[in-house]
PDB file of N, CA and C in Angstrom:
ATOM      1  N   MET A  26       0.814  -1.186   0.000  1.00  0.00           N
ATOM      2  CA  MET A  26       0.000   0.000   0.000  1.00  0.00           C
ATOM      3  C   MET A  26       0.867   1.263   0.000  1.00  0.00           C
ATOM      4  N   LYS A  27       1.961   1.201   0.729  1.00  0.00           N
ATOM      5  CA  LYS A  27       2.852   2.363   0.764  1.00  0.00           C
ATOM      6  C   LYS A  27       3.434   2.649  -0.621  1.00  0.00           C
ATOM      7  N   GLN A  28       3.812   1.588  -1.354  1.00  0.00           N
ATOM      8  CA  GLN A  28       4.371   1.771  -2.690  1.00  0.00           C
ATOM      9  C   GLN A  28       3.340   2.365  -3.635  1.00  0.00           C
ATOM     10  N   ILE A  29       2.106   1.904  -3.537  1.00  0.00           N
ATOM     11  CA  ILE A  29       1.032   2.443  -4.387  1.00  0.00           C
ATOM     12  C   ILE A  29       0.818   3.920  -4.078  1.00  0.00           C
ATOM     13  N   ALA A  30       0.800   4.269  -2.799  1.00  0.00           N
ATOM     14  CA  ALA A  30       0.606   5.671  -2.397  1.00  0.00           C
ATOM     15  C   ALA A  30       1.744   6.546  -2.925  1.00  0.00           C
ATOM     16  N   GLU A  31       2.966   6.042  -2.882  1.00  0.00           N
ATOM     17  CA  GLU A  31       4.100   6.820  -3.381  1.00  0.00           C
ATOM     18  C   GLU A  31       4.028   7.021  -4.886  1.00  0.00           C
ATOM     19  N   LYS A  32       3.665   5.973  -5.614  1.00  0.00           N
ATOM     20  CA  LYS A  32       3.619   6.062  -7.070  1.00  0.00           C
ATOM     21  C   LYS A  32       2.475   6.933  -7.572  1.00  0.00           C
ATOM     22  N   THR A  33       1.422   7.055  -6.797  1.00  0.00           N
ATOM     23  CA  THR A  33       0.254   7.836  -7.227  1.00  0.00           C
ATOM     24  C   THR A  33       0.178   9.193  -6.550  1.00  0.00           C
ATOM     25  N   ASN A  34       1.276   9.615  -5.928  1.00  0.00           N
ATOM     26  CA  ASN A  34       1.330  10.896  -5.204  1.00  0.00           C
ATOM     27  C   ASN A  34       0.261  10.979  -4.124  1.00  0.00           C
ATOM     28  N   GLY A  35       0.007   9.868  -3.492  1.00  0.00           N
ATOM     29  CA  GLY A  35      -0.949   9.819  -2.397  1.00  0.00           C
ATOM     30  C   GLY A  35      -0.237   9.686  -1.069  1.00  0.00           C
ATOM     31  N   ILE A  36      -0.998   9.410  -0.043  1.00  0.00           N
ATOM     32  CA  ILE A  36      -0.407   9.213   1.276  1.00  0.00           C
ATOM     33  C   ILE A  36      -0.892   7.886   1.827  1.00  0.00           C
ATOM     34  N   TYR A  37      -0.089   7.306   2.682  1.00  0.00           N
ATOM     35  CA  TYR A  37      -0.447   6.073   3.376  1.00  0.00           C
ATOM     36  C   TYR A  37      -0.546   6.400   4.849  1.00  0.00           C
ATOM     37  N   ILE A  38      -1.675   6.081   5.440  1.00  0.00           N
ATOM     38  CA  ILE A  38      -1.872   6.336   6.866  1.00  0.00           C
ATOM     39  C   ILE A  38      -2.265   5.022   7.519  1.00  0.00           C
ATOM     40  N   HIS A  39      -1.468   4.602   8.482  1.00  0.00           N
ATOM     41  CA  HIS A  39      -1.770   3.379   9.221  1.00  0.00           C
ATOM     42  C   HIS A  39      -2.811   3.706  10.290  1.00  0.00           C
ATOM     43  N   LEU A  40      -3.848   2.932  10.350  1.00  0.00           N
ATOM     44  CA  LEU A  40      -4.970   3.233  11.242  1.00  0.00           C
ATOM     45  C   LEU A  40      -4.786   2.615  12.631  1.00  0.00           C
ATOM     46  N   GLN A  41      -3.624   2.841  13.237  1.00  0.00           N
ATOM     47  CA  GLN A  41      -3.380   2.282  14.557  1.00  0.00           C
ATOM     48  C   GLN A  41      -3.926   3.204  15.650  1.00  0.00           C
ATOM     49  N   ASN A  42      -3.630   4.479  15.553  1.00  0.00           N
ATOM     50  CA  ASN A  42      -4.087   5.445  16.542  1.00  0.00           C
ATOM     51  C   ASN A  42      -5.111   6.342  15.851  1.00  0.00           C
ATOM     52  N   SER A  43      -6.358   6.288  16.306  1.00  0.00           N
ATOM     53  CA  SER A  43      -7.423   7.009  15.609  1.00  0.00           C
ATOM     54  C   SER A  43      -7.264   8.526  15.692  1.00  0.00           C
ATOM     55  N   ASP A  44      -6.759   9.047  16.794  1.00  0.00           N
ATOM     56  CA  ASP A  44      -6.586  10.496  16.917  1.00  0.00           C
ATOM     57  C   ASP A  44      -5.542  11.015  15.931  1.00  0.00           C
ATOM     58  N   GLU A  45      -4.431  10.312  15.826  1.00  0.00           N
ATOM     59  CA  GLU A  45      -3.382  10.719  14.886  1.00  0.00           C
ATOM     60  C   GLU A  45      -3.880  10.591  13.450  1.00  0.00           C
ATOM     61  N   THR A  46      -4.634   9.547  13.206  1.00  0.00           N
ATOM     62  CA  THR A  46      -5.170   9.320  11.864  1.00  0.00           C
ATOM     63  C   THR A  46      -6.114  10.437  11.461  1.00  0.00           C
ATOM     64  N   VAL A  47      -7.016  10.802  12.352  1.00  0.00           N
ATOM     65  CA  VAL A  47      -7.973  11.866  12.065  1.00  0.00           C
ATOM     66  C   VAL A  47      -7.242  13.188  11.841  1.00  0.00           C
ATOM     67  N   ASN A  48      -6.288  13.487  12.673  1.00  0.00           N
ATOM     68  CA  ASN A  48      -5.526  14.735  12.519  1.00  0.00           C
ATOM     69  C   ASN A  48      -4.770  14.762  11.202  1.00  0.00           C
ATOM     70  N   SER A  49      -4.177  13.642  10.837  1.00  0.00           N
ATOM     71  CA  SER A  49      -3.432  13.569   9.576  1.00  0.00           C
ATOM     72  C   SER A  49      -4.370  13.733   8.377  1.00  0.00           C
ATOM     73  N   LEU A  50      -5.525  13.091   8.437  1.00  0.00           N
ATOM     74  CA  LEU A  50      -6.497  13.223   7.347  1.00  0.00           C
ATOM     75  C   LEU A  50      -7.022  14.649   7.238  1.00  0.00           C
ATOM     76  N   GLN A  51      -7.298  15.273   8.372  1.00  0.00           N
ATOM     77  CA  GLN A  51      -7.776  16.657   8.346  1.00  0.00           C
ATOM     78  C   GLN A  51      -6.717  17.588   7.768  1.00  0.00           C
ATOM     79  N   LYS A  52      -5.464  17.341   8.095  1.00  0.00           N
ATOM     80  CA  LYS A  52      -4.367  18.152   7.565  1.00  0.00           C
ATOM     81  C   LYS A  52      -4.275  17.995   6.053  1.00  0.00           C
ATOM     82  N   GLN A  53      -4.376  16.775   5.556  1.00  0.00           N
ATOM     83  CA  GLN A  53      -4.297  16.528   4.122  1.00  0.00           C
ATOM     84  C   GLN A  53      -5.503  17.116   3.394  1.00  0.00           C
ATOM     85  N   LEU A  54      -6.685  16.977   3.976  1.00  0.00           N
ATOM     86  CA  LEU A  54      -7.899  17.498   3.335  1.00  0.00           C
ATOM     87  C   LEU A  54      -7.931  19.022   3.324  1.00  0.00           C
ATOM     88  N   SER A  55      -7.321  19.658   4.320  1.00  0.00           N
ATOM     89  CA  SER A  55      -7.312  21.122   4.348  1.00  0.00           C
ATOM     90  C   SER A  55      -6.402  21.693   3.264  1.00  0.00           C
ATOM     91  N   GLN A  56      -5.487  20.886   2.755  1.00  0.00           N
ATOM     92  CA  GLN A  56      -4.572  21.351   1.720  1.00  0.00           C
ATOM     93  C   GLN A  56      -5.177  21.247   0.321  1.00  0.00           C
ATOM     94  N   ILE A  57      -6.273  20.544   0.202  1.00  0.00           N
ATOM     95  CA  ILE A  57      -6.909  20.378  -1.104  1.00  0.00           C
ATOM     96  C   ILE A  57      -7.551  21.691  -1.523  1.00  0.00           C
ATOM     97  N   GLU A  58      -7.352  22.048  -2.773  1.00  0.00           N
ATOM     98  CA  GLU A  58      -7.946  23.273  -3.306  1.00  0.00           C
ATOM     99  C   GLU A  58      -9.468  23.114  -3.351  1.00  0.00           C
ATOM    100  N   ARG A  59     -10.155  24.080  -2.801  1.00  0.00           N
ATOM    101  CA  ARG A  59     -11.611  24.014  -2.784  1.00  0.00           C
ATOM    102  C   ARG A  59     -12.165  24.660  -4.040  1.00  0.00           C
ATOM    103  N   LYS A  60     -12.969  23.886  -4.754  1.00  0.00           N
ATOM    104  CA  LYS A  60     -13.623  24.411  -5.946  1.00  0.00           C
ATOM    105  C   LYS A  60     -14.914  23.637  -6.160  1.00  0.00           C
ATOM    106  N   ALA A  61     -15.801  24.262  -6.850  1.00  0.00           N
ATOM    107  CA  ALA A  61     -17.091  23.626  -7.103  1.00  0.00           C
ATOM    108  C   ALA A  61     -16.917  22.581  -8.197  1.00  0.00           C
ATOM    109  N   LEU A  62     -17.418  21.413  -7.921  1.00  0.00           N
ATOM    110  CA  LEU A  62     -17.369  20.338  -8.896  1.00  0.00           C
ATOM    111  C   LEU A  62     -18.784  20.070  -9.375  1.00  0.00           C
ATOM    112  N   GLY A  63     -18.931  19.909 -10.640  1.00  0.00           N
ATOM    113  CA  GLY A  63     -20.257  19.622 -11.184  1.00  0.00           C
ATOM    114  C   GLY A  63     -20.126  18.932 -12.518  1.00  0.00           C
ATOM    115  N   ASP A  64     -21.143  18.234 -12.887  1.00  0.00           N
ATOM    116  CA  ASP A  64     -21.157  17.545 -14.166  1.00  0.00           C
ATOM    117  C   ASP A  64     -21.849  18.438 -15.180  1.00  0.00           C
ATOM    118  N   VAL A  65     -21.085  18.896 -16.141  1.00  0.00           N
ATOM    119  CA  VAL A  65     -21.610  19.834 -17.139  1.00  0.00           C
ATOM    120  C   VAL A  65     -22.686  19.177 -17.991  1.00  0.00           C
ATOM    121  N   SER A  66     -22.560  17.888 -18.222  1.00  0.00           N
ATOM    122  CA  SER A  66     -23.533  17.214 -19.075  1.00  0.00           C
ATOM    123  C   SER A  66     -24.927  17.223 -18.449  1.00  0.00           C
ATOM    124  N   LEU A  67     -25.012  17.265 -17.141  1.00  0.00           N
ATOM    125  CA  LEU A  67     -26.317  17.306 -16.488  1.00  0.00           C
ATOM    126  C   LEU A  67     -26.846  18.731 -16.347  1.00  0.00           C
ATOM    127  N   MET A  68     -25.986  19.717 -16.468  1.00  0.00           N
ATOM    128  CA  MET A  68     -26.415  21.092 -16.296  1.00  0.00           C
ATOM    129  C   MET A  68     -27.036  21.656 -17.571  1.00  0.00           C
ATOM    130  N   ASN A  69     -26.622  21.162 -18.724  1.00  0.00           N
ATOM    131  CA  ASN A  69     -27.120  21.669 -19.995  1.00  0.00           C
ATOM    132  C   ASN A  69     -27.874  20.562 -20.729  1.00  0.00           C
ATOM    133  N   PHE A  70     -29.038  20.249 -20.246  1.00  0.00           N
ATOM    134  CA  PHE A  70     -29.809  19.210 -20.897  1.00  0.00           C
ATOM    135  C   PHE A  70     -31.149  19.771 -21.322  1.00  0.00           C
ATOM    136  N   LYS A  71     -31.726  19.143 -22.325  1.00  0.00           N
ATOM    137  CA  LYS A  71     -33.037  19.540 -22.807  1.00  0.00           C
ATOM    138  C   LYS A  71     -33.997  18.388 -22.555  1.00  0.00           C
ATOM    139  N   THR A  72     -35.184  18.723 -22.156  1.00  0.00           N
ATOM    140  CA  THR A  72     -36.173  17.693 -21.918  1.00  0.00           C
ATOM    141  C   THR A  72     -37.201  17.693 -23.041  1.00  0.00           C
ATOM    142  N   TYR A  73     -37.542  16.517 -23.477  1.00  0.00           N
ATOM    143  CA  TYR A  73     -38.505  16.356 -24.553  1.00  0.00           C
ATOM    144  C   TYR A  73     -39.784  15.707 -24.048  1.00  0.00           C
ATOM    145  N   TYR A  74     -39.970  15.701 -22.739  1.00  0.00           N
ATOM    146  CA  TYR A  74     -41.145  15.076 -22.151  1.00  0.00           C
ATOM    147  C   TYR A  74     -42.425  15.747 -22.638  1.00  0.00           C
ATOM    148  N   LEU A  75     -42.436  17.051 -22.745  1.00  0.00           N
ATOM    149  CA  LEU A  75     -43.641  17.771 -23.150  1.00  0.00           C
ATOM    150  C   LEU A  75     -44.065  17.357 -24.552  1.00  0.00           C
ATOM    151  N   TRP A  76     -43.102  17.176 -25.469  1.00  0.00           N
ATOM    152  CA  TRP A  76     -43.432  16.752 -26.829  1.00  0.00           C
ATOM    153  C   TRP A  76     -44.028  15.339 -26.822  1.00  0.00           C
ATOM    154  N   LEU A  77     -43.476  14.461 -26.044  1.00  0.00           N
ATOM    155  CA  LEU A  77     -43.983  13.102 -25.948  1.00  0.00           C
ATOM    156  C   LEU A  77     -45.389  13.092 -25.347  1.00  0.00           C
ATOM    157  N   ALA A  78     -45.595  13.871 -24.296  1.00  0.00           N
ATOM    158  CA  ALA A  78     -46.909  13.935 -23.667  1.00  0.00           C
ATOM    159  C   ALA A  78     -47.941  14.531 -24.628  1.00  0.00           C
ATOM    160  N   ALA A  79     -47.579  15.541 -25.396  1.00  0.00           N
ATOM    161  CA  ALA A  79     -48.511  16.145 -26.353  1.00  0.00           C
ATOM    162  C   ALA A  79     -48.883  15.142 -27.437  1.00  0.00           C
ATOM    163  N   ALA A  80     -47.919  14.373 -27.920  1.00  0.00           N
ATOM    164  CA  ALA A  80     -48.216  13.352 -28.933  1.00  0.00           C
ATOM    165  C   ALA A  80     -49.135  12.282 -28.369  1.00  0.00           C
ATOM    166  N   MET A  81     -48.924  11.890 -27.134  1.00  0.00           N
ATOM    167  CA  MET A  81     -49.773  10.867 -26.513  1.00  0.00           C
ATOM    168  C   MET A  81     -51.197  11.386 -26.345  1.00  0.00           C
ATOM    169  N   PHE A  82     -51.360  12.631 -25.918  1.00  0.00           N
ATOM    170  CA  PHE A  82     -52.700  13.192 -25.772  1.00  0.00           C
ATOM    171  C   PHE A  82     -53.386  13.349 -27.127  1.00  0.00           C
ATOM    172  N   ALA A  83     -52.633  13.696 -28.167  1.00  0.00           N
ATOM    173  CA  ALA A  83     -53.214  13.809 -29.506  1.00  0.00           C
ATOM    174  C   ALA A  83     -53.705  12.448 -29.984  1.00  0.00           C
ATOM    175  N   LEU A  84     -52.941  11.395 -29.749  1.00  0.00           N
ATOM    176  CA  LEU A  84     -53.381  10.049 -30.132  1.00  0.00           C
ATOM    177  C   LEU A  84     -54.583   9.603 -29.312  1.00  0.00           C
ATOM    178  N   LEU A  85     -54.592   9.940 -28.048  1.00  0.00           N
ATOM    179  CA  LEU A  85     -55.731   9.596 -27.199  1.00  0.00           C
ATOM    180  C   LEU A  85     -56.983  10.323 -27.666  1.00  0.00           C
ATOM    181  N   PHE A  86     -56.851  11.577 -28.051  1.00  0.00           N
ATOM    182  CA  PHE A  86     -57.983  12.353 -28.557  1.00  0.00           C
ATOM    183  C   PHE A  86     -58.459  11.787 -29.896  1.00  0.00           C
ATOM    184  N   ALA A  87     -57.523  11.417 -30.759  1.00  0.00           N
ATOM    185  CA  ALA A  87     -57.874  10.870 -32.079  1.00  0.00           C
ATOM    186  C   ALA A  87     -58.560   9.514 -31.951  1.00  0.00           C
ATOM    187  N   GLU A  88     -58.277   8.797 -30.887  1.00  0.00           N
ATOM    188  CA  GLU A  88     -58.892   7.480 -30.692  1.00  0.00           C
ATOM    189  C   GLU A  88     -60.414   7.585 -30.559  1.00  0.00           C
ATOM    190  N   ASN A  89     -60.901   8.695 -30.065  1.00  0.00           N
ATOM    191  CA  ASN A  89     -62.341   8.874 -29.905  1.00  0.00           C
ATOM    192  C   ASN A  89     -63.063   8.941 -31.252  1.00  0.00           C
ATOM    193  N   PHE A  90     -62.372   9.317 -32.297  1.00  0.00           N
ATOM    194  CA  PHE A  90     -62.996   9.458 -33.608  1.00  0.00           C
ATOM    195  C   PHE A  90     -62.865   8.200 -34.471  1.00  0.00           C
ATOM    196  N   ILE A  91     -62.134   7.228 -33.996  1.00  0.00           N
ATOM    197  CA  ILE A  91     -62.000   5.978 -34.740  1.00  0.00           C
ATOM    198  C   ILE A  91     -63.105   5.042 -34.273  1.00  0.00           C
ATOM    199  N   PRO A  92     -63.997   4.634 -35.195  1.00  0.00           N
ATOM    200  CA  PRO A  92     -65.108   3.773 -34.782  1.00  0.00           C
ATOM    201  C   PRO A  92     -64.609   2.361 -34.475  1.00  0.00           C
ATOM    202  N   GLU A  93     -65.263   1.778 -33.508  1.00  0.00           N
ATOM    203  CA  GLU A  93     -64.942   0.400 -33.162  1.00  0.00           C
ATOM    204  C   GLU A  93     -65.884  -0.504 -33.945  1.00  0.00           C
ATOM    205  N   ARG A  94     -65.341  -1.454 -34.655  1.00  0.00           N
ATOM    206  CA  ARG A  94     -66.132  -2.387 -35.442  1.00  0.00           C
ATOM    207  C   ARG A  94     -65.863  -3.792 -34.970  1.00  0.00           C
ATOM    208  N   LYS A  95     -66.901  -4.544 -34.864  1.00  0.00           N
ATOM    209  CA  LYS A  95     -66.763  -5.942 -34.507  1.00  0.00           C
ATOM    210  C   LYS A  95     -66.826  -6.773 -35.781  1.00  0.00           C
ATOM    211  N   LYS A  96     -66.044  -7.809 -35.824  1.00  0.00           N
ATOM    212  CA  LYS A  96     -66.050  -8.688 -36.980  1.00  0.00           C
ATOM    213  C   LYS A  96     -67.327  -9.530 -36.960  1.00  0.00           C
ATOM    214  N   ILE A  97     -67.940  -9.605 -38.097  1.00  0.00           N
ATOM    215  CA  ILE A  97     -69.149 -10.421 -38.207  1.00  0.00           C
ATOM    216  C   ILE A  97     -68.735 -11.802 -38.699  1.00  0.00           C
ATOM    217  N   ARG A  98     -69.082 -12.794 -37.896  1.00  0.00           N
ATOM    218  CA  ARG A  98     -68.730 -14.161 -38.260  1.00  0.00           C
ATOM    219  C   ARG A  98     -69.886 -14.783 -39.024  1.00  0.00           C
ATOM    220  N   ALA A  99     -69.613 -15.367 -40.130  1.00  0.00           N
ATOM    221  CA  ALA A  99     -70.652 -15.955 -40.950  1.00  0.00           C
ATOM    222  C   ALA A  99     -70.838 -17.413 -40.708  1.00  0.00           C
TER     223      ALA A  99
END
Protein backbone atom coordinates (compact mmCIF):
# COMPACT_ATOMS: atom_id res chain seq x y z
CA MET A 1 0.00 0.00 0.00
CA LYS A 2 2.85 2.36 0.76
CA GLN A 3 4.37 1.77 -2.69
CA ILE A 4 1.03 2.44 -4.39
CA ALA A 5 0.61 5.67 -2.40
CA GLU A 6 4.10 6.82 -3.38
CA LYS A 7 3.62 6.06 -7.07
CA THR A 8 0.25 7.84 -7.23
CA ASN A 9 1.33 10.90 -5.20
CA GLY A 10 -0.95 9.82 -2.40
CA ILE A 11 -0.41 9.21 1.28
CA TYR A 12 -0.45 6.07 3.38
CA ILE A 13 -1.87 6.34 6.87
CA HIS A 14 -1.77 3.38 9.22
CA LEU A 15 -4.97 3.23 11.24
CA GLN A 16 -3.38 2.28 14.56
CA ASN A 17 -4.09 5.45 16.54
CA SER A 18 -7.42 7.01 15.61
CA ASP A 19 -6.59 10.50 16.92
CA GLU A 20 -3.38 10.72 14.89
CA THR A 21 -5.17 9.32 11.86
CA VAL A 22 -7.97 11.87 12.07
CA ASN A 23 -5.53 14.73 12.52
CA SER A 24 -3.43 13.57 9.58
CA LEU A 25 -6.50 13.22 7.35
CA GLN A 26 -7.78 16.66 8.35
CA LYS A 27 -4.37 18.15 7.56
CA GLN A 28 -4.30 16.53 4.12
CA LEU A 29 -7.90 17.50 3.34
CA SER A 30 -7.31 21.12 4.35
CA GLN A 31 -4.57 21.35 1.72
CA ILE A 32 -6.91 20.38 -1.10
CA GLU A 33 -7.95 23.27 -3.31
CA ARG A 34 -11.61 24.01 -2.78
CA LYS A 35 -13.62 24.41 -5.95
CA ALA A 36 -17.09 23.63 -7.10
CA LEU A 37 -17.37 20.34 -8.90
CA GLY A 38 -20.26 19.62 -11.18
CA ASP A 39 -21.16 17.54 -14.17
CA VAL A 40 -21.61 19.83 -17.14
CA SER A 41 -23.53 17.21 -19.07
CA LEU A 42 -26.32 17.31 -16.49
CA MET A 43 -26.41 21.09 -16.30
CA ASN A 44 -27.12 21.67 -19.99
CA PHE A 45 -29.81 19.21 -20.90
CA LYS A 46 -33.04 19.54 -22.81
CA THR A 47 -36.17 17.69 -21.92
CA TYR A 48 -38.50 16.36 -24.55
CA TYR A 49 -41.14 15.08 -22.15
CA LEU A 50 -43.64 17.77 -23.15
CA TRP A 51 -43.43 16.75 -26.83
CA LEU A 52 -43.98 13.10 -25.95
CA ALA A 53 -46.91 13.93 -23.67
CA ALA A 54 -48.51 16.15 -26.35
CA ALA A 55 -48.22 13.35 -28.93
CA MET A 56 -49.77 10.87 -26.51
CA PHE A 57 -52.70 13.19 -25.77
CA ALA A 58 -53.21 13.81 -29.51
CA LEU A 59 -53.38 10.05 -30.13
CA LEU A 60 -55.73 9.60 -27.20
CA PHE A 61 -57.98 12.35 -28.56
CA ALA A 62 -57.87 10.87 -32.08
CA GLU A 63 -58.89 7.48 -30.69
CA ASN A 64 -62.34 8.87 -29.90
CA PHE A 65 -63.00 9.46 -33.61
CA ILE A 66 -62.00 5.98 -34.74
CA PRO A 67 -65.11 3.77 -34.78
CA GLU A 68 -64.94 0.40 -33.16
CA ARG A 69 -66.13 -2.39 -35.44
CA LYS A 70 -66.76 -5.94 -34.51
CA LYS A 71 -66.05 -8.69 -36.98
CA ILE A 72 -69.15 -10.42 -38.21
CA ARG A 73 -68.73 -14.16 -38.26
CA ALA A 74 -70.65 -15.96 -40.95
